[in-house]
């Protein structure tokens, strides 16, 4: 699979979130061999402020990989991670974060600030703009129905 194919898988989860009345964000974790090992979508409306797509995907990957250290794995997420999710990516030892739409209000990978530019003891590579028009469209369509 390609990076765009992984983002397509995350977009499918974002659409599921939208159908459930959640902010449409989806995420997948991919191991070094290219297998999707974790999936998640926003579930905060189920009364859990920490149920972001990224955390769901990291939890799922940790369960499937048999441990919390996700060295060599990458996170693909339809919207730039917030500070909580960027911190979780760092703490899970993910090697890279790929996101679609930038979040200038709360993004912690360059939108508002970049956690990964801080002097941390290890690096997480960050790549933005993967299928950005598609990711933005899912968000815009969802919020258009809310206004």
Tab-separated table of N, CA and C in Angstrom:
chain	number	residue	atom	x	y	z
A	1	UNK	N	0.840	-1.193	0.000
A	1	UNK	CA	0.000	0.000	0.000
A	1	UNK	C	0.879	1.247	0.000
A	2	UNK	N	0.300	2.329	-0.424
A	2	UNK	CA	0.998	3.611	-0.444
A	2	UNK	C	0.482	4.495	0.692
A	3	UNK	N	1.169	5.603	0.903
A	3	UNK	CA	0.717	6.543	1.914
A	3	UNK	C	-0.697	7.035	1.652
A	4	UNK	N	-1.023	7.225	0.392
A	4	UNK	CA	-2.376	7.657	0.061
A	4	UNK	C	-3.399	6.567	0.383
A	5	UNK	N	-3.030	5.320	0.183
A	5	UNK	CA	-3.946	4.215	0.503
A	5	UNK	C	-4.182	4.138	2.008
A	6	UNK	N	-3.150	4.388	2.802
A	6	UNK	CA	-3.330	4.394	4.263
A	6	UNK	C	-4.242	5.545	4.669
A	7	UNK	N	-4.065	6.700	4.021
A	7	UNK	CA	-4.922	7.843	4.341
A	7	UNK	C	-6.357	7.562	3.900
A	8	UNK	N	-6.537	6.849	2.810
A	8	UNK	CA	-7.892	6.451	2.385
A	8	UNK	C	-8.550	5.592	3.464
A	9	UNK	N	-7.784	4.682	4.069
A	9	UNK	CA	-8.318	3.853	5.158
A	9	UNK	C	-8.715	4.737	6.339
A	10	UNK	N	-7.908	5.756	6.634
A	10	UNK	CA	-8.238	6.690	7.710
A	10	UNK	C	-9.472	7.512	7.349
A	11	UNK	N	-9.598	7.895	6.099
A	11	UNK	CA	-10.773	8.652	5.651
A	11	UNK	C	-12.055	7.829	5.802
A	12	UNK	N	-11.973	6.552	5.535
A	12	UNK	CA	-13.147	5.693	5.713
A	12	UNK	C	-13.593	5.701	7.174
A	13	UNK	N	-12.642	5.675	8.093
A	13	UNK	CA	-12.965	5.754	9.520
A	13	UNK	C	-13.527	7.127	9.881
A	14	UNK	N	-13.016	8.178	9.250
A	14	UNK	CA	-13.548	9.532	9.483
A	14	UNK	C	-15.004	9.608	9.046
A	15	UNK	N	-15.321	8.989	7.938
A	15	UNK	CA	-16.711	8.972	7.464
A	15	UNK	C	-17.611	8.207	8.433
A	16	UNK	N	-17.087	7.126	9.000
A	16	UNK	CA	-17.849	6.382	10.022
A	16	UNK	C	-18.115	7.276	11.228
A	17	UNK	N	-17.108	8.051	11.626
A	17	UNK	CA	-17.272	8.967	12.755
A	17	UNK	C	-18.364	9.993	12.450
A	18	UNK	N	-18.341	10.558	11.259
A	18	UNK	CA	-19.350	11.548	10.872
A	18	UNK	C	-20.745	10.941	10.920
A	19	UNK	N	-20.881	9.728	10.417
A	19	UNK	CA	-22.185	9.056	10.418
A	19	UNK	C	-22.695	8.830	11.835
A	20	UNK	N	-21.779	8.727	12.790
A	20	UNK	CA	-22.149	8.530	14.191
A	20	UNK	C	-22.312	9.852	14.936
A	21	UNK	N	-22.193	10.989	14.229
A	21	UNK	CA	-22.339	12.291	14.858
A	21	UNK	C	-21.077	12.809	15.520
A	22	UNK	N	-19.953	12.189	15.223
A	22	UNK	CA	-18.657	12.599	15.782
A	22	UNK	C	-17.921	13.490	14.793
A	23	UNK	N	-17.038	14.337	15.296
A	23	UNK	CA	-16.164	15.080	14.402
A	23	UNK	C	-15.423	14.057	13.548
A	24	UNK	N	-15.464	14.204	12.215
A	24	UNK	CA	-14.951	13.164	11.330
A	24	UNK	C	-13.433	13.120	11.217
A	25	UNK	N	-12.842	12.446	12.172
A	25	UNK	CA	-11.397	12.203	12.145
A	25	UNK	C	-11.191	10.703	12.262
A	26	UNK	N	-10.341	10.172	11.387
A	26	UNK	CA	-9.989	8.762	11.415
A	26	UNK	C	-8.486	8.610	11.400
A	27	UNK	N	-8.006	7.485	11.928
A	27	UNK	CA	-6.565	7.253	12.011
A	27	UNK	C	-6.258	5.772	11.888
A	28	UNK	N	-5.098	5.489	11.303
A	28	UNK	CA	-4.582	4.127	11.273
A	28	UNK	C	-3.110	4.156	11.668
A	29	UNK	N	-2.654	3.055	12.274
A	29	UNK	CA	-1.237	2.861	12.571
A	29	UNK	C	-0.745	1.761	11.639
A	30	UNK	N	0.388	2.019	11.013
A	30	UNK	CA	0.973	1.103	10.041
A	30	UNK	C	2.336	0.647	10.557
A	31	UNK	N	2.570	-0.679	10.544
A	31	UNK	CA	3.863	-1.187	11.013
A	31	UNK	C	4.922	-1.055	9.923
A	32	UNK	N	6.145	-1.400	10.251
A	32	UNK	CA	7.258	-1.264	9.315
A	32	UNK	C	7.134	-2.113	8.071
A	33	UNK	N	6.323	-3.162	8.126
A	33	UNK	CA	6.107	-4.025	6.965
A	33	UNK	C	4.962	-3.526	6.083
A	34	UNK	N	4.300	-2.450	6.498
A	34	UNK	CA	3.219	-1.889	5.698
A	34	UNK	C	1.837	-2.401	6.028
A	35	UNK	N	1.698	-3.089	7.145
A	35	UNK	CA	0.397	-3.610	7.571
A	35	UNK	C	-0.307	-2.621	8.495
A	36	UNK	N	-1.598	-2.444	8.301
A	36	UNK	CA	-2.381	-1.637	9.235
A	36	UNK	C	-2.584	-2.481	10.486
A	37	UNK	N	-2.042	-1.999	11.609
A	37	UNK	CA	-2.106	-2.749	12.870
A	37	UNK	C	-2.996	-2.077	13.903
A	38	UNK	N	-3.481	-0.875	13.596
A	38	UNK	CA	-4.367	-0.165	14.513
A	38	UNK	C	-5.296	0.753	13.747
A	39	UNK	N	-6.527	0.834	14.215
A	39	UNK	CA	-7.546	1.691	13.597
A	39	UNK	C	-8.288	2.449	14.684
A	40	UNK	N	-8.689	3.669	14.358
A	40	UNK	CA	-9.469	4.443	15.315
A	40	UNK	C	-10.229	5.555	14.638
A	41	UNK	N	-11.301	5.964	15.283
A	41	UNK	CA	-12.075	7.126	14.841
A	41	UNK	C	-12.507	7.880	16.079
A	42	UNK	N	-12.845	9.134	15.903
A	42	UNK	CA	-13.295	9.924	17.043
A	42	UNK	C	-14.526	9.291	17.675
A	43	UNK	N	-14.529	9.286	19.013
A	43	UNK	CA	-15.659	8.782	19.797
A	43	UNK	C	-15.920	9.669	21.013
A	44	UNK	N	-15.539	10.932	20.947
A	44	UNK	CA	-15.662	11.804	22.118
A	44	UNK	C	-17.100	12.018	22.550
A	45	UNK	N	-18.034	11.987	21.618
A	45	UNK	CA	-19.443	12.180	21.971
A	45	UNK	C	-19.991	11.004	22.780
A	46	UNK	N	-19.227	9.944	22.869
A	46	UNK	CA	-19.602	8.822	23.735
A	46	UNK	C	-19.180	9.106	25.180
A	47	UNK	N	-18.924	10.384	25.451
A	47	UNK	CA	-18.627	10.902	26.783
A	47	UNK	C	-17.223	10.566	27.277
A	48	UNK	N	-16.247	10.666	26.349
A	48	UNK	CA	-14.853	10.448	26.709
A	48	UNK	C	-13.997	11.461	25.957
A	49	UNK	N	-13.526	12.475	26.662
A	49	UNK	CA	-12.735	13.537	26.043
A	49	UNK	C	-11.436	13.022	25.431
A	50	UNK	N	-10.969	11.863	25.871
A	50	UNK	CA	-9.716	11.322	25.334
A	50	UNK	C	-9.925	10.367	24.170
A	51	UNK	N	-11.149	10.168	23.736
A	51	UNK	CA	-11.430	9.191	22.673
A	51	UNK	C	-11.228	9.801	21.291
A	52	UNK	N	-10.036	10.325	21.062
A	52	UNK	CA	-9.672	10.847	19.747
A	52	UNK	C	-9.239	9.685	18.863
A	53	UNK	N	-9.363	9.877	17.558
A	53	UNK	CA	-9.032	8.826	16.589
A	53	UNK	C	-7.606	8.310	16.775
A	54	UNK	N	-6.669	9.220	17.005
A	54	UNK	CA	-5.271	8.821	17.146
A	54	UNK	C	-5.067	7.903	18.347
A	55	UNK	N	-5.679	8.268	19.475
A	55	UNK	CA	-5.522	7.445	20.682
A	55	UNK	C	-6.173	6.088	20.498
A	56	UNK	N	-7.315	6.066	19.825
A	56	UNK	CA	-7.981	4.785	19.544
A	56	UNK	C	-7.074	3.902	18.682
A	57	UNK	N	-6.469	4.489	17.655
A	57	UNK	CA	-5.598	3.722	16.761
A	57	UNK	C	-4.341	3.243	17.487
A	58	UNK	N	-3.770	4.088	18.331
A	58	UNK	CA	-2.575	3.703	19.090
A	58	UNK	C	-2.915	2.587	20.077
A	59	UNK	N	-4.044	2.703	20.759
A	59	UNK	CA	-4.465	1.629	21.679
A	59	UNK	C	-4.662	0.312	20.939
A	60	UNK	N	-5.323	0.378	19.786
A	60	UNK	CA	-5.573	-0.821	18.989
A	60	UNK	C	-4.255	-1.435	18.514
A	61	UNK	N	-3.342	-0.601	18.042
A	61	UNK	CA	-2.037	-1.094	17.590
A	61	UNK	C	-1.256	-1.718	18.739
A	62	UNK	N	-1.293	-1.085	19.898
A	62	UNK	CA	-0.579	-1.626	21.063
A	62	UNK	C	-1.117	-3.002	21.429
A	63	UNK	N	-2.433	-3.146	21.383
A	63	UNK	CA	-3.055	-4.438	21.667
A	63	UNK	C	-2.624	-5.470	20.624
A	64	UNK	N	-2.682	-5.087	19.361
A	64	UNK	CA	-2.353	-6.023	18.285
A	64	UNK	C	-0.874	-6.353	18.195
A	65	UNK	N	-0.016	-5.415	18.603
A	65	UNK	CA	1.434	-5.627	18.550
A	65	UNK	C	1.967	-6.243	19.840
A	66	UNK	N	1.136	-6.296	20.865
A	66	UNK	CA	1.555	-6.924	22.111
A	66	UNK	C	2.397	-6.055	23.020
A	67	UNK	N	2.320	-4.755	22.864
A	67	UNK	CA	3.078	-3.858	23.735
A	67	UNK	C	2.853	-2.412	23.340
A	68	UNK	N	3.250	-1.505	24.210
A	68	UNK	CA	2.993	-0.087	23.980
A	68	UNK	C	4.052	0.576	23.111
A	69	UNK	N	5.205	-0.052	22.958
A	69	UNK	CA	6.267	0.538	22.141
A	69	UNK	C	5.996	0.221	20.669
A	70	UNK	N	5.694	1.243	19.901
A	70	UNK	CA	5.352	1.076	18.498
A	70	UNK	C	6.487	1.562	17.595
A	71	UNK	N	7.725	1.234	17.995
A	71	UNK	CA	8.904	1.611	17.211
A	71	UNK	C	8.743	1.138	15.768
A	72	UNK	N	9.081	2.001	14.835
A	72	UNK	CA	9.012	1.641	13.429
A	72	UNK	C	7.633	1.772	12.820
A	73	UNK	N	6.646	2.121	13.611
A	73	UNK	CA	5.275	2.292	13.110
A	73	UNK	C	5.014	3.763	12.786
A	74	UNK	N	4.031	3.981	11.926
A	74	UNK	CA	3.641	5.342	11.533
A	74	UNK	C	2.147	5.521	11.748
A	75	UNK	N	1.759	6.736	12.077
A	75	UNK	CA	0.364	7.110	12.264
A	75	UNK	C	-0.095	7.924	11.063
A	76	UNK	N	-1.226	7.534	10.489
A	76	UNK	CA	-1.883	8.295	9.425
A	76	UNK	C	-3.196	8.790	9.986
A	77	UNK	N	-3.422	10.100	9.951
A	77	UNK	CA	-4.626	10.679	10.537
A	77	UNK	C	-5.148	11.790	9.633
A	78	UNK	N	-6.454	11.878	9.516
A	78	UNK	CA	-7.061	12.798	8.560
A	78	UNK	C	-6.937	14.266	8.956
A	79	UNK	N	-6.746	14.563	10.239
A	79	UNK	CA	-6.566	15.941	10.696
A	79	UNK	C	-5.341	16.001	11.593
A	80	UNK	N	-4.618	17.071	11.496
A	80	UNK	CA	-3.413	17.267	12.294
A	80	UNK	C	-3.686	16.991	13.776
A	81	UNK	N	-2.843	16.189	14.422
A	81	UNK	CA	-3.058	15.854	15.832
A	81	UNK	C	-2.996	17.069	16.756
A	82	UNK	N	-3.836	17.007	17.786
A	82	UNK	CA	-3.834	18.010	18.853
A	82	UNK	C	-2.649	17.725	19.782
A	83	UNK	N	-2.411	18.578	20.774
A	83	UNK	CA	-1.298	18.337	21.693
A	83	UNK	C	-1.373	16.977	22.404
A	84	UNK	N	-2.558	16.566	22.832
A	84	UNK	CA	-2.698	15.282	23.519
A	84	UNK	C	-2.285	14.137	22.598
A	85	UNK	N	-2.762	14.184	21.355
A	85	UNK	CA	-2.500	13.091	20.419
A	85	UNK	C	-1.056	13.102	19.927
A	86	UNK	N	-0.490	14.284	19.730
A	86	UNK	CA	0.921	14.370	19.348
A	86	UNK	C	1.787	13.807	20.481
A	87	UNK	N	1.430	14.123	21.721
A	87	UNK	CA	2.160	13.576	22.861
A	87	UNK	C	2.045	12.066	22.929
A	88	UNK	N	0.875	11.540	22.621
A	88	UNK	CA	0.691	10.084	22.617
A	88	UNK	C	1.530	9.443	21.519
A	89	UNK	N	1.601	10.073	20.353
A	89	UNK	CA	2.434	9.542	19.262
A	89	UNK	C	3.894	9.492	19.696
A	90	UNK	N	4.340	10.534	20.351
A	90	UNK	CA	5.710	10.575	20.866
A	90	UNK	C	5.928	9.483	21.916
A	91	UNK	N	5.022	9.393	22.877
A	91	UNK	CA	5.184	8.425	23.953
A	91	UNK	C	5.070	6.979	23.490
A	92	UNK	N	4.320	6.739	22.414
A	92	UNK	CA	4.205	5.390	21.863
A	92	UNK	C	5.418	5.033	21.004
A	93	UNK	N	6.318	5.992	20.848
A	93	UNK	CA	7.535	5.799	20.075
A	93	UNK	C	7.287	5.582	18.577
A	94	UNK	N	6.211	6.209	18.081
A	94	UNK	CA	5.965	6.138	16.644
A	94	UNK	C	7.102	6.834	15.904
A	95	UNK	N	7.432	6.331	14.739
A	95	UNK	CA	8.519	6.914	13.952
A	95	UNK	C	8.079	8.120	13.146
A	96	UNK	N	6.796	8.119	12.726
A	96	UNK	CA	6.326	9.204	11.866
A	96	UNK	C	4.837	9.430	12.050
A	97	UNK	N	4.424	10.668	11.790
A	97	UNK	CA	3.018	11.055	11.767
A	97	UNK	C	2.745	11.684	10.407
A	98	UNK	N	1.740	11.162	9.725
A	98	UNK	CA	1.270	11.691	8.450
A	98	UNK	C	-0.142	12.198	8.673
A	99	UNK	N	-0.412	13.446	8.300
A	99	UNK	CA	-1.768	13.952	8.481
A	99	UNK	C	-2.266	14.590	7.196
A	100	UNK	N	-3.589	14.717	7.124
A	100	UNK	CA	-4.220	15.303	5.944
A	100	UNK	C	-4.409	16.789	6.093
A	101	UNK	N	-5.462	17.195	6.806
A	101	UNK	CA	-5.807	18.608	6.956
A	101	UNK	C	-5.076	19.232	8.136
A	102	UNK	N	-4.556	20.413	7.917
A	102	UNK	CA	-3.897	21.170	8.983
A	102	UNK	C	-4.957	21.737	9.923
A	103	UNK	N	-4.608	21.861	11.208
A	103	UNK	CA	-5.521	22.438	12.194
A	103	UNK	C	-4.869	23.665	12.819
A	104	UNK	N	-5.159	24.868	12.285
A	104	UNK	CA	-4.513	26.076	12.795
A	104	UNK	C	-4.962	26.464	14.200
A	105	UNK	N	-6.067	25.898	14.677
A	105	UNK	CA	-6.565	26.238	16.018
A	105	UNK	C	-5.961	25.386	17.124
A	106	UNK	N	-5.687	24.119	16.837
A	106	UNK	CA	-5.205	23.235	17.903
A	106	UNK	C	-4.149	22.245	17.438
A	107	UNK	N	-3.667	22.372	16.217
A	107	UNK	CA	-2.688	21.418	15.691
A	107	UNK	C	-1.337	21.533	16.380
A	108	UNK	N	-0.781	20.384	16.734
A	108	UNK	CA	0.501	20.363	17.443
A	108	UNK	C	1.629	19.808	16.575
A	109	UNK	N	1.413	19.819	15.251
A	109	UNK	CA	2.443	19.358	14.312
A	109	UNK	C	2.751	20.448	13.293
A	110	UNK	N	2.512	21.698	13.673
A	110	UNK	CA	2.807	22.825	12.806
A	110	UNK	C	1.660	23.795	12.619
A	111	UNK	N	0.423	23.364	12.869
A	111	UNK	CA	-0.732	24.248	12.681
A	111	UNK	C	-0.745	25.392	13.671
A	112	UNK	N	-0.747	25.078	14.953
A	112	UNK	CA	-0.671	26.076	16.020
A	112	UNK	C	0.763	26.163	16.537
A	113	UNK	N	1.358	25.012	16.785
A	113	UNK	CA	2.770	24.886	17.154
A	113	UNK	C	3.212	23.492	16.751
A	114	UNK	N	4.504	23.212	16.907
A	114	UNK	CA	5.011	21.892	16.520
A	114	UNK	C	5.749	21.262	17.697
A	115	UNK	N	5.065	20.339	18.370
A	115	UNK	CA	5.662	19.634	19.507
A	115	UNK	C	6.981	18.971	19.112
A	116	UNK	N	7.044	18.481	17.893
A	116	UNK	CA	8.205	17.702	17.476
A	116	UNK	C	9.416	18.542	17.108
A	117	UNK	N	9.299	19.858	17.200
A	117	UNK	CA	10.445	20.735	17.015
A	117	UNK	C	11.108	21.066	18.353
A	118	UNK	N	10.496	20.610	19.428
A	118	UNK	CA	11.061	20.830	20.761
A	118	UNK	C	12.261	19.898	20.969
A	119	UNK	N	13.139	20.224	21.915
A	119	UNK	CA	14.324	19.382	22.138
A	119	UNK	C	13.978	18.102	22.922
A	120	UNK	N	13.305	17.196	22.260
A	120	UNK	CA	12.905	15.924	22.864
A	120	UNK	C	14.038	14.915	22.695
A	121	UNK	N	13.972	13.829	23.441
A	121	UNK	CA	15.063	12.855	23.381
A	121	UNK	C	14.994	11.915	22.173
A	122	UNK	N	13.928	11.979	21.398
A	122	UNK	CA	13.857	11.226	20.140
A	122	UNK	C	12.999	12.007	19.155
A	123	UNK	N	13.152	11.711	17.915
A	123	UNK	CA	12.472	12.444	16.849
A	123	UNK	C	11.304	11.649	16.287
A	124	UNK	N	10.257	12.364	15.961
A	124	UNK	CA	9.119	11.823	15.222
A	124	UNK	C	9.030	12.669	13.953
A	125	UNK	N	9.127	12.012	12.808
A	125	UNK	CA	9.016	12.738	11.538
A	125	UNK	C	7.552	13.099	11.298
A	126	UNK	N	7.307	14.269	10.728
A	126	UNK	CA	5.945	14.746	10.484
A	126	UNK	C	5.810	15.146	9.017
A	127	UNK	N	4.729	14.668	8.408
A	127	UNK	CA	4.423	14.985	7.013
A	127	UNK	C	2.957	15.396	6.936
A	128	UNK	N	2.688	16.564	6.420
A	128	UNK	CA	1.316	17.041	6.308
A	128	UNK	C	0.848	17.118	4.870
A	129	UNK	N	-0.458	17.273	4.703
A	129	UNK	CA	-1.037	17.490	3.388
A	129	UNK	C	-1.332	16.228	2.594
A	130	UNK	N	-1.315	15.050	3.238
A	130	UNK	CA	-1.606	13.805	2.533
A	130	UNK	C	-3.118	13.765	2.255
A	131	UNK	N	-3.488	13.751	0.991
A	131	UNK	CA	-4.902	13.796	0.572
A	131	UNK	C	-5.660	14.935	1.273
A	132	UNK	N	-4.994	16.055	1.430
A	132	UNK	CA	-5.576	17.175	2.164
A	132	UNK	C	-6.937	17.618	1.629
A	133	UNK	N	-7.142	17.757	0.320
A	133	UNK	CA	-8.471	18.181	-0.149
A	133	UNK	C	-9.580	17.221	0.285
A	134	UNK	N	-9.321	15.934	0.221
A	134	UNK	CA	-10.322	14.943	0.629
A	134	UNK	C	-10.599	15.030	2.131
A	135	UNK	N	-9.534	15.184	2.905
A	135	UNK	CA	-9.691	15.283	4.365
A	135	UNK	C	-10.464	16.542	4.746
A	136	UNK	N	-10.140	17.659	4.082
A	136	UNK	CA	-10.849	18.913	4.354
A	136	UNK	C	-12.318	18.806	3.977
A	137	UNK	N	-12.600	18.144	2.867
A	137	UNK	CA	-13.985	18.017	2.395
A	137	UNK	C	-14.841	17.253	3.402
A	138	UNK	N	-14.313	16.191	3.978
A	138	UNK	CA	-15.073	15.420	4.973
A	138	UNK	C	-15.386	16.306	6.181
A	139	UNK	N	-14.409	17.074	6.618
A	139	UNK	CA	-14.628	17.982	7.748
A	139	UNK	C	-15.623	19.082	7.387
A	140	UNK	N	-15.442	19.704	6.221
A	140	UNK	CA	-16.317	20.812	5.813
A	140	UNK	C	-17.770	20.338	5.658
A	141	UNK	N	-17.968	19.173	5.064
A	141	UNK	CA	-19.319	18.652	4.883
A	141	UNK	C	-19.991	18.392	6.238
A	142	UNK	N	-19.234	17.875	7.180
A	142	UNK	CA	-19.775	17.612	8.506
A	142	UNK	C	-20.184	18.907	9.195
A	143	UNK	N	-19.298	19.893	9.199
A	143	UNK	CA	-19.578	21.138	9.914
A	143	UNK	C	-20.625	21.985	9.200
A	144	UNK	N	-20.794	21.820	7.893
A	144	UNK	CA	-21.846	22.537	7.175
A	144	UNK	C	-23.227	22.133	7.669
A	145	UNK	N	-23.374	20.890	8.093
A	145	UNK	CA	-24.659	20.423	8.616
A	145	UNK	C	-24.886	20.887	10.055
A	146	UNK	N	-23.840	21.354	10.720
A	146	UNK	CA	-23.934	21.778	12.116
A	146	UNK	C	-24.207	23.263	12.260
A	147	UNK	N	-24.036	24.010	11.182
A	147	UNK	CA	-24.162	25.481	11.265
A	147	UNK	C	-25.483	25.942	10.752
